[in-house]
XYZ file of C-alpha atoms in Angstrom:
780
model
C 4.941 33.777 -24.335
C 1.898 31.927 -22.767
C 2.956 28.592 -24.052
C 6.538 29.327 -22.889
C 5.291 29.484 -19.455
C 3.333 26.257 -19.387
C 4.461 23.718 -17.750
C 4.788 20.726 -19.849
C 4.686 17.383 -18.084
C 6.561 14.490 -20.126
C 5.318 11.165 -21.295
C 7.393 9.204 -21.001
C 7.584 6.052 -21.079
C 10.902 5.133 -19.128
C 11.310 7.523 -16.265
C 13.390 7.217 -13.663
C 11.326 5.048 -11.072
C 10.552 7.441 -7.647
C 11.470 5.645 -4.507
C 8.886 4.277 -2.909
C 8.744 6.327 1.281
C 5.306 3.642 1.672
C 8.760 0.317 2.348
C 10.903 1.955 4.703
C 10.274 1.107 8.239
C 12.979 3.393 8.843
C 10.101 6.781 7.573
C 8.208 6.774 10.458
C 5.734 8.977 8.827
C 4.049 6.865 6.778
C 2.759 5.560 9.881
C 1.986 7.765 12.540
C -0.488 7.116 15.251
C -3.388 9.050 13.885
C -4.441 11.655 16.292
C -8.647 11.927 15.044
C -11.228 9.036 15.498
C -13.228 8.411 12.131
C -15.277 5.839 10.917
C -17.753 3.108 9.369
C -21.045 4.448 9.759
C -24.162 3.697 7.057
C -23.826 8.038 7.341
C -20.071 7.704 6.154
C -20.645 5.007 3.578
C -22.960 7.723 1.548
C -20.214 10.197 1.877
C -18.006 6.945 0.652
C -20.126 6.564 -2.344
C -20.048 10.577 -3.427
C -16.572 11.174 -3.120
C -16.034 7.696 -5.258
C -18.360 9.892 -7.681
C -16.344 12.596 -7.876
C -13.244 10.780 -8.123
C -15.283 9.345 -11.119
C -16.407 12.523 -12.755
C -13.170 13.648 -12.697
C -11.588 10.971 -13.513
C -13.771 11.297 -17.138
C -12.340 14.631 -17.193
C -9.403 13.307 -17.978
C -10.274 10.738 -19.913
C -11.831 12.678 -22.307
C -9.287 15.224 -22.459
C -7.004 12.445 -23.896
C -10.064 11.780 -25.962
C -10.445 14.528 -27.400
C -6.244 15.490 -27.855
C -6.026 11.861 -30.145
C -8.941 12.698 -32.211
C -7.600 16.336 -33.315
C -5.766 15.855 -35.835
C -8.115 13.558 -37.340
C -9.836 15.971 -39.316
C -6.289 17.778 -40.976
C -4.617 13.981 -41.241
C -8.799 13.000 -43.712
C -8.343 16.676 -45.207
C -4.987 15.988 -46.311
C -5.724 11.814 -47.978
C -7.963 13.242 -50.496
C -4.016 15.291 -52.198
C -1.507 14.139 -53.747
C 0.949 14.097 -50.793
C -0.554 11.649 -47.912
C 0.577 12.198 -44.342
C -2.022 9.028 -44.579
C -3.969 6.978 -46.517
C -8.086 6.762 -46.313
C -7.806 3.732 -45.051
C -4.684 4.088 -42.577
C -6.845 6.830 -40.935
C -9.888 5.138 -41.182
C -7.848 2.309 -39.098
C -5.932 4.134 -36.729
C -8.895 6.449 -35.756
C -11.558 3.524 -35.725
C -14.220 3.736 -33.077
C -12.815 6.896 -31.271
C -15.431 9.010 -32.426
C -17.896 7.085 -30.671
C -16.197 5.875 -27.500
C -15.225 9.953 -27.485
C -19.435 10.834 -27.632
C -20.217 8.107 -25.134
C -18.543 9.168 -22.520
C -19.218 12.876 -23.376
C -22.888 11.732 -22.245
C -21.988 9.701 -19.507
C -19.576 12.383 -18.303
C -22.798 15.473 -18.301
C -25.686 13.179 -17.214
C -23.006 12.952 -14.063
C -22.444 15.844 -13.845
C -25.687 17.769 -13.990
C -27.036 14.751 -11.498
C -24.116 15.927 -8.807
C -24.439 20.020 -9.380
C -27.489 18.708 -8.525
C -26.861 16.869 -6.071
C -24.649 19.888 -3.835
C -27.084 22.192 -4.782
C -29.536 20.732 -2.649
C -27.467 19.719 -0.216
C -26.099 22.730 1.055
C -29.609 25.902 -0.201
C -29.831 27.782 2.524
C -31.667 27.984 5.395
C -32.629 23.925 4.579
C -30.393 21.331 6.718
C -30.983 18.203 4.972
C -28.652 14.946 6.501
C -26.496 13.329 4.473
C -28.372 9.808 4.120
C -31.172 11.565 3.899
C -29.489 13.652 0.372
C -27.794 10.451 -0.515
C -30.598 8.266 -1.028
C -31.324 10.599 -3.463
C -29.051 10.747 -6.174
C -29.312 8.814 -8.401
C -26.341 7.680 -10.397
C -27.564 3.498 -11.379
C -29.198 4.452 -14.903
C -26.323 6.587 -16.537
C -24.233 3.675 -15.774
C -26.018 0.683 -17.583
C -27.037 2.696 -20.244
C -23.360 3.494 -19.906
C -22.256 -0.141 -20.062
C -25.379 -1.218 -22.707
C -23.042 0.738 -24.677
C -19.969 -1.091 -24.066
C -19.447 -2.437 -27.064
C -17.736 0.005 -29.064
C -14.711 -1.020 -27.116
C -15.002 -4.229 -28.443
C -14.723 -3.058 -32.143
C -11.463 -0.808 -30.729
C -9.897 -4.003 -29.348
C -10.349 -6.032 -32.257
C -8.603 -2.993 -34.331
C -6.195 -2.378 -31.798
C -2.976 -4.231 -32.272
C -3.397 -3.129 -36.306
C -3.400 0.667 -35.858
C -0.471 0.854 -33.367
C 0.779 -0.821 -35.780
C 0.426 2.239 -38.849
C 1.334 4.135 -35.680
C 4.838 2.798 -34.512
C 5.147 1.830 -39.247
C 3.871 5.693 -40.419
C 5.904 7.347 -37.503
C 9.404 5.225 -38.708
C 8.641 6.656 -42.409
C 6.711 9.707 -42.300
C 8.510 12.920 -40.900
C 5.708 14.251 -40.949
C 3.619 12.135 -39.307
C 6.535 11.777 -37.010
C 6.298 15.126 -35.501
C 2.792 14.833 -34.868
C 2.743 11.560 -33.165
C 6.018 12.515 -31.115
C 4.542 15.520 -29.739
C 0.652 16.201 -28.966
C 0.166 18.515 -26.399
C -3.208 18.078 -23.333
C -4.422 20.794 -21.470
C -5.059 19.417 -18.014
C -8.578 21.030 -17.382
C -8.558 24.548 -14.701
C -4.760 24.177 -14.836
C -1.999 25.858 -16.540
C -0.681 23.410 -17.058
C -0.040 20.090 -20.013
C 0.133 17.174 -20.392
C 2.602 15.755 -23.692
C 1.504 12.785 -24.987
C 2.710 10.375 -27.791
C 0.025 9.328 -30.274
C 0.558 5.619 -28.798
C -0.138 5.993 -25.077
C -2.585 7.838 -26.840
C -4.032 5.483 -28.524
C -3.197 2.591 -24.919
C -5.209 5.288 -22.765
C -9.120 2.883 -23.775
C -7.789 -0.162 -23.745
C -6.564 1.008 -19.597
C -9.976 2.881 -19.814
C -12.274 -0.564 -20.471
C -9.575 -2.683 -18.171
C -10.808 -0.492 -15.162
C -14.753 0.244 -15.582
C -15.334 -3.853 -13.127
C -13.407 -1.436 -10.395
C -14.681 1.235 -10.932
C -18.412 0.186 -10.825
C -17.167 -3.133 -7.605
C -16.180 0.049 -6.196
C -19.343 2.100 -5.709
C -21.675 -1.021 -5.705
C -19.237 -1.736 -2.375
C -20.502 1.964 -1.227
C -23.432 2.347 -2.120
C -26.235 0.659 0.373
C -28.473 -2.561 -0.255
C -31.377 -0.131 0.270
C -30.310 2.134 -2.454
C -32.470 2.136 -4.813
C -29.412 2.860 -7.310
C -28.014 -1.040 -6.014
C -30.130 -3.401 -8.473
C -29.032 -0.165 -11.885
C -25.705 -1.012 -10.592
C -25.381 -5.000 -9.764
C -26.363 -5.061 -13.438
C -23.945 -2.641 -14.525
C -21.207 -4.774 -13.562
C -22.459 -7.849 -14.071
C -22.573 -7.254 -18.101
C -19.370 -5.472 -17.538
C -17.595 -8.626 -15.803
C -18.805 -10.398 -18.837
C -17.599 -8.228 -21.293
C -14.343 -8.325 -19.975
C -14.381 -11.995 -20.021
C -15.137 -12.515 -23.560
C -12.612 -9.727 -24.987
C -10.182 -11.623 -22.822
C -11.360 -15.609 -24.272
C -11.457 -13.602 -27.450
C -7.612 -12.379 -26.841
C -6.236 -14.887 -25.343
C -3.579 -15.177 -28.559
C -2.274 -11.435 -27.254
C -0.722 -13.094 -24.027
C 1.450 -16.434 -26.000
C 4.370 -15.271 -28.053
C 5.354 -18.477 -30.522
C 8.336 -20.657 -28.593
C 10.331 -22.263 -31.484
C 9.205 -26.249 -30.720
C 5.648 -25.291 -32.257
C 4.342 -23.884 -28.265
C 3.108 -20.925 -27.379
C 4.952 -18.705 -24.284
C 1.311 -17.432 -22.240
C 0.466 -16.101 -18.693
C 0.196 -18.578 -16.271
C -0.113 -16.262 -13.081
C 0.917 -13.625 -11.660
C 1.336 -12.268 -7.920
C 3.269 -10.808 -5.142
C 6.415 -11.489 -3.638
C 9.068 -10.554 -1.905
C 12.747 -10.649 -3.252
C 16.138 -10.986 -1.247
C 18.700 -9.790 -3.229
C 21.585 -9.051 -1.360
C 20.001 -9.244 3.024
C 17.348 -6.408 1.053
C 13.392 -7.046 0.663
C 12.052 -5.662 -2.142
C 7.669 -6.432 -3.267
C 8.247 -7.154 -6.782
C 5.397 -8.729 -8.992
C 5.952 -12.039 -10.575
C 5.351 -13.025 -13.589
C 4.864 -17.226 -15.115
C 4.963 -17.499 -17.915
C 4.800 -20.722 -20.320
C 8.711 -20.927 -21.105
C 10.335 -19.100 -18.110
C 9.444 -16.820 -14.299
C 9.107 -12.591 -14.797
C 10.488 -9.965 -11.879
C 9.431 -6.642 -12.631
C 8.981 -3.380 -9.677
C 5.527 -1.450 -10.382
C 5.855 1.908 -10.865
C 2.149 3.179 -11.216
C 1.295 5.928 -13.223
C 1.495 9.202 -12.864
C -1.573 12.319 -14.403
C -1.585 11.463 -18.160
C 0.669 8.551 -18.251
C 0.743 4.723 -18.486
C 1.469 2.433 -15.500
C 4.525 0.817 -15.790
C 6.810 -1.863 -14.623
C 10.457 -1.967 -15.135
C 12.244 -5.604 -15.100
C 14.546 -7.403 -12.371
C 15.510 -10.252 -13.598
C 14.012 -14.246 -15.771
C 15.321 -17.018 -14.881
C 14.765 -20.213 -17.640
C 12.146 -22.177 -16.263
C 14.226 -25.786 -18.331
C 16.219 -27.506 -15.664
C 14.928 -25.154 -13.326
C 15.450 -26.790 -8.840
C 12.996 -25.611 -6.132
C 13.593 -25.565 -2.827
C 11.518 -24.249 -0.055
C 12.528 -23.878 3.995
C 11.177 -21.887 6.624
C 13.661 -18.717 8.154
C 14.630 -19.460 11.412
C 12.797 -18.149 14.753
C 12.494 -14.478 14.329
C 15.325 -12.799 15.639
C 13.573 -10.257 19.105
C 15.304 -6.939 17.181
C 12.452 -8.081 13.725
C 9.370 -9.270 16.854
C 9.797 -5.559 17.745
C 9.644 -3.974 14.942
C 6.640 -5.845 13.680
C 4.664 -6.314 17.103
C 4.716 -1.845 17.015
C 3.879 -1.738 12.746
C 0.768 -4.364 13.747
C -0.136 -1.862 16.599
C 0.124 0.317 14.902
C -2.444 -0.671 12.468
C -4.325 -2.379 15.239
C -4.680 1.159 16.562
C -6.021 2.417 12.908
C -8.160 -0.115 12.020
C -9.801 0.907 15.877
C -10.611 4.389 14.866
C -12.006 3.607 11.382
C -14.533 1.684 13.290
C -15.588 4.145 15.225
C -18.836 6.748 14.543
C -17.516 9.835 13.919
C -19.659 12.171 12.572
C -18.721 15.731 11.226
C -17.674 17.277 7.686
C -13.835 16.646 7.903
C -15.114 12.536 7.847
C -13.827 11.836 4.739
C -10.813 13.291 5.180
C -9.623 12.003 7.637
C -10.904 8.452 6.886
C -9.230 8.655 4.028
C -5.997 9.274 5.030
C -6.014 6.838 7.567
C -6.689 4.336 5.222
C -4.230 5.357 3.075
C -1.501 4.789 6.384
C -3.424 1.436 6.441
C -2.302 0.391 3.674
C 0.852 1.558 3.649
C 2.195 -0.254 6.783
C -0.029 -3.551 5.329
C 3.099 -3.277 2.670
C 5.560 -2.569 5.134
C 4.109 -5.827 7.036
C 3.783 -7.631 3.668
C 7.418 -6.661 3.200
C 9.444 -7.246 6.635
C 6.650 -10.929 7.998
C 6.857 -13.315 5.140
C 9.254 -16.562 6.626
C 8.552 -18.579 3.892
C 11.274 -18.771 1.806
C 11.569 -20.429 -1.795
C 14.709 -20.910 -3.534
C 15.613 -20.891 -7.216
C 18.784 -22.071 -8.472
C 18.715 -22.677 -12.596
C 21.287 -24.322 -14.872
C 22.840 -21.905 -15.763
C 24.701 -21.079 -11.964
C 21.607 -18.025 -11.881
C 19.851 -18.101 -7.799
C 17.109 -16.146 -6.213
C 14.840 -16.167 -3.172
C 11.314 -15.175 -2.902
C 9.771 -14.838 -0.167
C 5.538 -15.641 0.887
C 3.822 -14.760 3.569
C 2.668 -18.553 2.998
C 3.243 -21.230 3.650
C -0.332 -22.188 1.133
C 0.658 -19.798 -1.602
C 4.249 -21.256 -1.843
C 3.466 -24.281 -2.711
C 0.971 -22.831 -5.503
C 3.915 -21.503 -7.198
C 5.955 -24.143 -6.590
C 2.843 -26.705 -8.131
C 2.963 -23.940 -10.926
C 6.173 -24.082 -11.392
C 7.210 -27.714 -11.236
C 4.591 -29.323 -14.040
C 5.979 -26.305 -15.419
C 9.760 -27.818 -15.601
C 8.688 -31.158 -16.232
C 8.106 -30.459 -19.755
C 11.679 -29.480 -20.160
C 11.012 -26.021 -22.344
C 13.123 -25.481 -25.061
C 13.525 -21.904 -24.845
C 13.603 -18.695 -27.061
C 15.483 -16.026 -25.564
C 12.321 -13.196 -24.873
C 13.095 -9.596 -26.003
C 13.040 -8.356 -22.209
C 12.043 -5.012 -23.421
C 8.336 -6.108 -25.494
C 7.240 -8.781 -22.424
C 8.511 -6.603 -19.497
C 6.622 -3.362 -20.949
C 3.303 -6.320 -21.709
C 2.906 -6.596 -19.103
C 0.957 -3.692 -17.401
C -1.658 -5.474 -20.996
C -0.845 -9.452 -18.944
C -1.316 -9.426 -15.543
C -3.920 -10.442 -13.998
C -3.544 -9.486 -10.381
C -4.026 -5.867 -9.857
C -2.150 -4.943 -6.871
C -1.003 -6.435 -3.850
C -3.157 -8.407 -1.311
C -3.856 -5.772 0.865
C -6.959 -6.601 2.950
C -7.282 -2.762 3.607
C -8.345 -1.786 0.388
C -11.690 -3.667 1.320
C -14.406 -1.101 0.728
C -16.820 -2.229 2.618
C -17.090 -4.972 6.055
C -18.168 -8.333 4.987
C -20.763 -9.288 7.984
C -19.629 -13.106 7.669
C -16.494 -12.317 8.102
C -14.945 -13.966 11.651
C -13.872 -11.233 14.377
C -12.463 -12.563 17.737
C -11.189 -15.991 18.726
C -11.126 -18.762 16.769
C -9.909 -22.575 17.724
C -8.711 -25.195 15.175
C -8.335 -29.107 16.722
C -6.384 -31.541 14.753
C -7.360 -34.762 15.218
C -5.273 -37.101 12.896
C -4.283 -37.462 8.863
C -5.429 -40.668 7.188
C -3.880 -42.568 3.437
C -0.491 -41.661 3.938
C 1.050 -43.907 1.164
C 4.134 -44.249 3.075
C 5.619 -44.104 7.200
C 5.899 -40.431 7.525
C 6.822 -38.279 10.418
C 4.365 -34.747 9.848
C 3.901 -31.757 10.872
C -0.138 -29.699 9.515
C 0.410 -26.905 9.506
C -2.490 -23.753 9.223
C -3.810 -20.137 8.194
C -5.960 -18.200 8.307
C -6.685 -14.604 6.359
C -8.148 -10.877 7.865
C -6.257 -8.672 9.560
C -2.078 -8.765 10.511
C -2.355 -7.806 14.102
C -1.594 -11.630 14.953
C -0.425 -14.637 13.788
C -1.511 -15.865 11.449
C 0.117 -19.251 11.378
C 0.663 -21.657 12.865
C 1.747 -25.507 13.338
C 0.941 -28.669 15.439
C 3.926 -30.383 17.009
C 5.365 -32.889 14.426
C 4.403 -36.434 15.084
C 6.454 -39.587 16.050
C 7.121 -42.336 12.063
C 3.800 -43.016 10.983
C 0.896 -44.695 8.600
C -1.815 -42.578 10.139
C -0.780 -39.860 12.624
C -2.737 -38.509 15.827
C -2.405 -35.352 17.204
C -4.888 -34.012 19.070
C -3.825 -30.979 19.245
C -5.484 -26.877 19.672
C -4.624 -24.498 17.756
C -6.090 -21.094 19.217
C -6.376 -17.823 16.562
C -7.542 -14.124 16.680
C -8.647 -13.023 13.915
C -10.010 -9.960 12.540
C -12.348 -9.844 8.935
C -11.210 -14.388 8.581
C -12.791 -15.399 5.985
C -11.185 -18.636 4.266
C -9.022 -21.175 6.270
C -5.665 -22.878 4.466
C -4.672 -26.479 6.204
C -1.527 -27.978 5.096
C 0.204 -32.373 5.872
C 3.536 -31.528 5.449
C 5.896 -34.720 5.514
C 10.082 -35.200 7.078
C 12.328 -36.920 6.474
C 15.901 -37.294 7.821
C 18.459 -35.176 5.608
C 15.310 -34.208 2.853
C 13.767 -31.052 2.265
C 10.430 -31.183 3.565
C 7.765 -31.997 1.125
C 3.852 -30.565 1.279
C 1.471 -33.898 0.969
C -0.971 -32.509 0.672
C -3.432 -28.705 0.825
C -6.998 -27.275 1.680
C -9.198 -24.249 1.763
C -12.442 -23.923 4.483
C -15.117 -20.946 3.399
C -15.085 -19.578 7.250
C -19.136 -18.306 8.227
C -19.816 -16.689 11.115
C -23.572 -17.956 10.749
C -22.446 -21.651 11.600
C -19.365 -21.606 13.733
C -20.051 -21.839 17.284
C -18.795 -21.900 20.466
C -19.404 -25.313 20.638
C -16.369 -27.752 18.532
C -17.529 -28.841 14.984
C -15.566 -31.932 13.832
C -14.855 -32.175 10.190
C -13.476 -34.125 7.410
C -10.629 -32.220 4.739
C -9.795 -34.016 1.286
C -6.027 -32.636 1.511
C -5.580 -34.270 -2.417
C -5.003 -38.084 -1.356
C -4.798 -37.640 2.990
C -7.785 -37.621 4.863
C -7.659 -35.460 7.973
C -9.793 -34.928 11.104
C -10.029 -31.750 12.917
C -13.049 -29.385 14.957
C -12.854 -25.765 14.585
C -14.368 -23.277 17.121
C -15.500 -19.646 16.951
C -16.035 -17.479 20.122
C -16.808 -13.806 18.631
C -16.036 -10.949 20.964
C -13.824 -7.387 20.983
C -9.742 -7.955 19.897
C -7.220 -6.911 22.922
C -4.590 -5.201 21.215
C -1.807 -7.261 19.668
C 0.799 -8.442 21.848
C 4.316 -9.382 21.605
C 5.950 -11.715 23.155
C 9.462 -9.731 23.087
C 8.955 -8.168 26.000
C 9.487 -4.514 24.944
C 12.738 -1.947 25.580
C 12.417 0.766 27.417
C 12.700 4.153 26.344
C 13.682 6.743 29.081
C 18.218 6.481 29.978
C 18.535 4.908 26.601
C 20.487 6.420 23.779
C 17.662 7.306 21.949
C 19.811 5.868 18.601
C 18.553 2.398 20.996
C 15.536 4.212 20.834
C 15.391 4.812 17.528
C 16.899 1.249 15.832
C 14.186 -1.045 18.599
C 11.121 1.114 17.824
C 12.176 0.992 13.673
C 11.925 5.158 13.579
C 14.028 8.304 13.286
C 11.937 9.540 15.754
C 11.543 8.115 18.463
C 7.963 7.503 19.182
C 7.309 9.118 23.023
C 9.322 12.833 21.763
C 6.343 12.130 18.166
C 2.955 10.917 20.682
C 4.172 13.687 23.578
C 4.390 16.665 20.649
C 1.427 15.575 18.428
C -0.770 15.252 22.112
C 0.933 18.966 23.247
C -0.141 20.625 19.540
C -3.738 18.534 19.997
C -4.449 20.881 23.290
C -1.775 22.164 24.784
C -1.099 25.412 22.359
C -3.399 27.552 24.612
C -1.578 26.223 27.347
C -0.423 29.465 28.810
C 2.741 28.894 30.305
C 2.892 24.689 28.843
C 6.238 24.201 28.835
C 7.258 26.330 31.175
C 5.022 24.647 34.150
C 5.074 21.698 34.618
C 3.022 19.329 35.751
C 2.089 16.999 39.157
C 4.989 14.203 39.468
C 2.477 11.867 39.831
C 1.415 12.110 36.307
C 4.426 11.977 35.090
C 6.320 9.260 36.328
C 3.750 7.085 35.340
C 3.186 8.202 32.001
C 6.817 7.341 31.930
C 6.337 3.410 32.721
C 3.867 3.353 30.126
C 6.345 3.553 28.135
C 8.459 1.508 29.657
C 6.740 -1.344 29.278
C 3.422 -0.462 26.890
C 3.051 1.612 24.437
C -0.214 1.455 23.083
C -0.953 1.777 27.027
C 1.431 5.070 27.155
C -0.354 6.689 24.164
C -3.892 5.801 25.973
C -3.075 7.517 28.649
C -1.512 9.911 26.890
C -4.794 11.278 25.280
C -6.855 11.468 28.888
C -3.229 13.176 31.075
C -2.753 16.370 32.122
C -1.298 18.560 29.545
C 1.188 19.673 31.168
C 1.940 16.688 32.277
C 2.869 15.195 28.524
C 4.773 18.370 28.719
C 6.695 17.600 31.400
C 6.966 13.362 29.585
C 9.256 15.505 26.255
C 11.295 17.643 28.569
C 11.981 14.924 30.946
C 12.750 12.266 27.894
C 15.885 15.314 26.344
C 16.906 15.597 30.128
C 17.762 12.290 30.600
C 19.103 10.757 28.045
C 22.174 9.534 28.798
C 24.097 11.234 25.935
C 22.064 14.744 24.952
C 20.071 15.454 21.214
C 23.473 17.339 19.371
C 26.460 15.280 20.755
C 28.951 16.432 23.911
C 31.741 16.758 21.816
C 30.372 18.916 18.972
C 30.348 21.731 22.156
C 33.234 23.449 21.991
C 32.690 23.671 17.546
C 29.745 25.458 18.404
C 31.034 27.481 20.730
C 33.421 28.575 18.553
C 30.703 29.532 15.656
C 29.191 31.985 17.478
C 31.860 33.755 17.405
C 31.806 33.937 13.549
C 30.487 37.372 13.046
C 28.753 37.213 9.622
C 25.329 36.017 10.507
C 24.905 33.409 7.012
C 28.674 32.247 7.895
C 27.463 31.787 11.635
C 24.409 29.925 10.428
C 25.820 27.831 7.663
C 29.168 26.637 10.015
C 26.070 25.897 12.832
C 24.149 24.106 9.985
C 27.057 21.763 8.839
C 27.829 21.177 12.954
C 24.482 20.128 13.012
C 24.258 17.860 9.151
C 26.481 15.247 11.777
C 25.350 13.982 14.044
C 23.840 11.015 13.834
C 21.038 10.629 11.689
C 17.789 9.263 14.702
C 19.447 12.838 16.483
C 19.359 15.182 14.001
C 15.753 14.222 12.984
C 14.869 14.179 16.358
C 16.071 16.983 17.581
C 14.778 19.184 14.220
C 10.496 17.797 14.432
C 11.307 19.259 18.387
C 12.398 22.864 16.707
C 9.580 22.300 14.029
C 7.236 21.452 16.989
C 8.810 24.467 19.259
C 8.506 27.055 16.518
C 5.150 26.745 16.408
C 4.043 26.309 19.645
C 6.350 30.054 19.569
C 4.513 31.696 17.046
C 1.131 31.231 19.277
C 3.324 33.186 22.101
C 0.447 35.645 22.295
C -0.942 33.467 23.527
C 0.643 30.426 25.580
C 3.760 33.045 27.010
C 6.104 31.215 25.403
C 8.121 32.814 23.233
C 11.152 31.536 21.091
C 13.863 32.856 24.048
C 11.350 31.182 27.200
C 10.813 27.605 24.683
C 15.162 27.549 24.004
C 15.834 28.731 27.900
C 13.415 25.790 28.985
C 14.878 23.524 25.950
C 18.653 24.430 26.094
C 20.370 23.173 29.250
C 18.907 19.630 28.211
C 19.710 19.844 23.995
C 23.415 20.683 24.786
C 25.209 19.894 27.601
C 28.498 21.201 28.445
C 31.413 19.248 28.738
C 32.567 17.548 31.674
C 36.170 19.627 33.659
C 38.203 16.516 34.265
C 37.469 14.347 31.446
C 39.378 15.408 27.946
C 37.581 19.571 28.010
C 40.547 21.964 29.846
C 39.178 24.429 28.632
C 37.252 26.823 29.558
C 33.440 25.526 29.144
C 29.786 28.047 29.306
C 26.032 27.404 28.945
C 25.402 28.116 25.106
C 22.855 26.012 24.785
C 19.854 28.839 25.233
C 21.574 31.030 21.986
C 22.213 27.715 19.328
C 18.395 26.607 19.590
C 17.503 29.965 18.167
C 19.944 30.781 16.091
C 18.655 27.502 14.543
């Protein structure tokens, strides 16, 4: 009976992919302005280290349960192997479980040691009658020797990896041919710790777990090292553990390179040459995709993150054979004002999050708040990666199929173009691929683990640039023939500001001159990339050469530094100077459109959200410091303060948010009321007024509410989402009516007439009207 009530999570290799919310600019919940500042201080670094260690411990616990589940049938299979009717032969049992018990013992020892030290640390930190600083207790916690001991035994994985393919082959063969083993292999249950849920695995999925685990060892050690201060006694041991781990994986990659290859019909082998994230354009829609370049084809996939007890997965999108593939790149036309405004809004939110993460704040909730803000930054960066690219790489196959990829960097686009072009010139004979097998193998073959998010860097590099970087482009030499040439310059770092700029096109010459200065506002910049691009009448632009320069804050200063770069055969002379300073918020080249007296649908579309920023910001500010204010929505703020905030929201959202923080809370609530009062069309459209009035006459309460909600559901998306957002807020306000004296009826009296207005007599509405707004708000 107990097992029947237990939840079971099935290991399905091809589940339907959940829709990711982080790539849609309309899901404003994922990119809100945070309401609490966070920090990046030395004390927080140690707190983050503790969080990383606890995450490692939890991950080890899950991994050990998976190994135990894998080993569970081993004893019975060995016993069966000695009978007249074995499930597996002795050799097969040995092959399937090779090195697994040793791996289990190694990780069990590591897990017990780490758990003991973390438990002792937490008890010391919270000992009664004694309060210790986090920096002190953080420096006391020593775990480097545990990681070094485990990595010194990592060679056990070498034997497992070498045996892996043979073990999988045995499992697959026996699953098909031995019914008793099939029953076992297709349903292996593992308890999920303290909760009652259980995870159902296949035997093959469990066999893959050690392979997946060892590839993540380097990433785990890197994260831990990045959150360990250099002066910490663990630092040297962790550095050595990371070095050993990387060395082991490098050796494994070299020895197992054949696993990346498939024999083609003319004797060559299919090998993964390059992979990375690009934006795929289909019918005007942009989607972030993982692109794999093989010796003979391009494979486009979408990645699905693994949930507990499951493997990462890739889904097939499309593929193109390289034979005869034609490439063409172009820069998109000038962005529309709406696109400029959307990108500016996203960049501003990202900038505010970045500034708050830099602030020095102490408190017990710092870690949770910091993690939430970093998650939001990652989501915003994903939005920028998806919506900001302007360089198009068009792919045209002889079969007539075409695809368009977008990349944020001309330098990256040229790397892809060169790699593809080099393979297409060999006129490769293509073997039709097994797309299911090829796509499934992407998890093992990939060289790029995640999109290039700058916000995922655990620790800031002190040598990265923050301020103004100026690049003066002087002249170029070495062109093979006269051409009109321009120079494209790109920087990395946070994308609060434009990261690309280019010179004007030179006159037709062998030795073009520009003497043009390009200026960048940079944050976290470490690399400068320069490309020379030639232009010819009637032909596509051609990259003549490219180079990358490492930016060093120690050698760059406010004086120009002249240097010559070798871009292939082209020599380019330029000068650099750098002025470090705190950065201003990103500015928009498009003037911000007003939000007051503007239809809510227009405002939502301009801002790329479902709930206008003015509504969300005011509500969050009231909930931050006005919930206990008596008459928070009944007593209005001063007219001058409300007018000042209204002007700010109409002209500069960043300034409005700043002023909102220091304004009287009654002025904030007054701005919110004024916004709804000045909407040209009320939040609930006037055309629904009469229908809602008739709905109120329905006697059965359930039928009345169902009818009312059905009418509200017919409202435009932005109206409906804003109305529900506001009602949830008002409900939270009314829950504190004992303090703030704002009952639900009082709130309905204040907001009702603004949210729902009776139609104006003489405008096609002959029937008598009444004010039903209060009743509608209360009942909804």
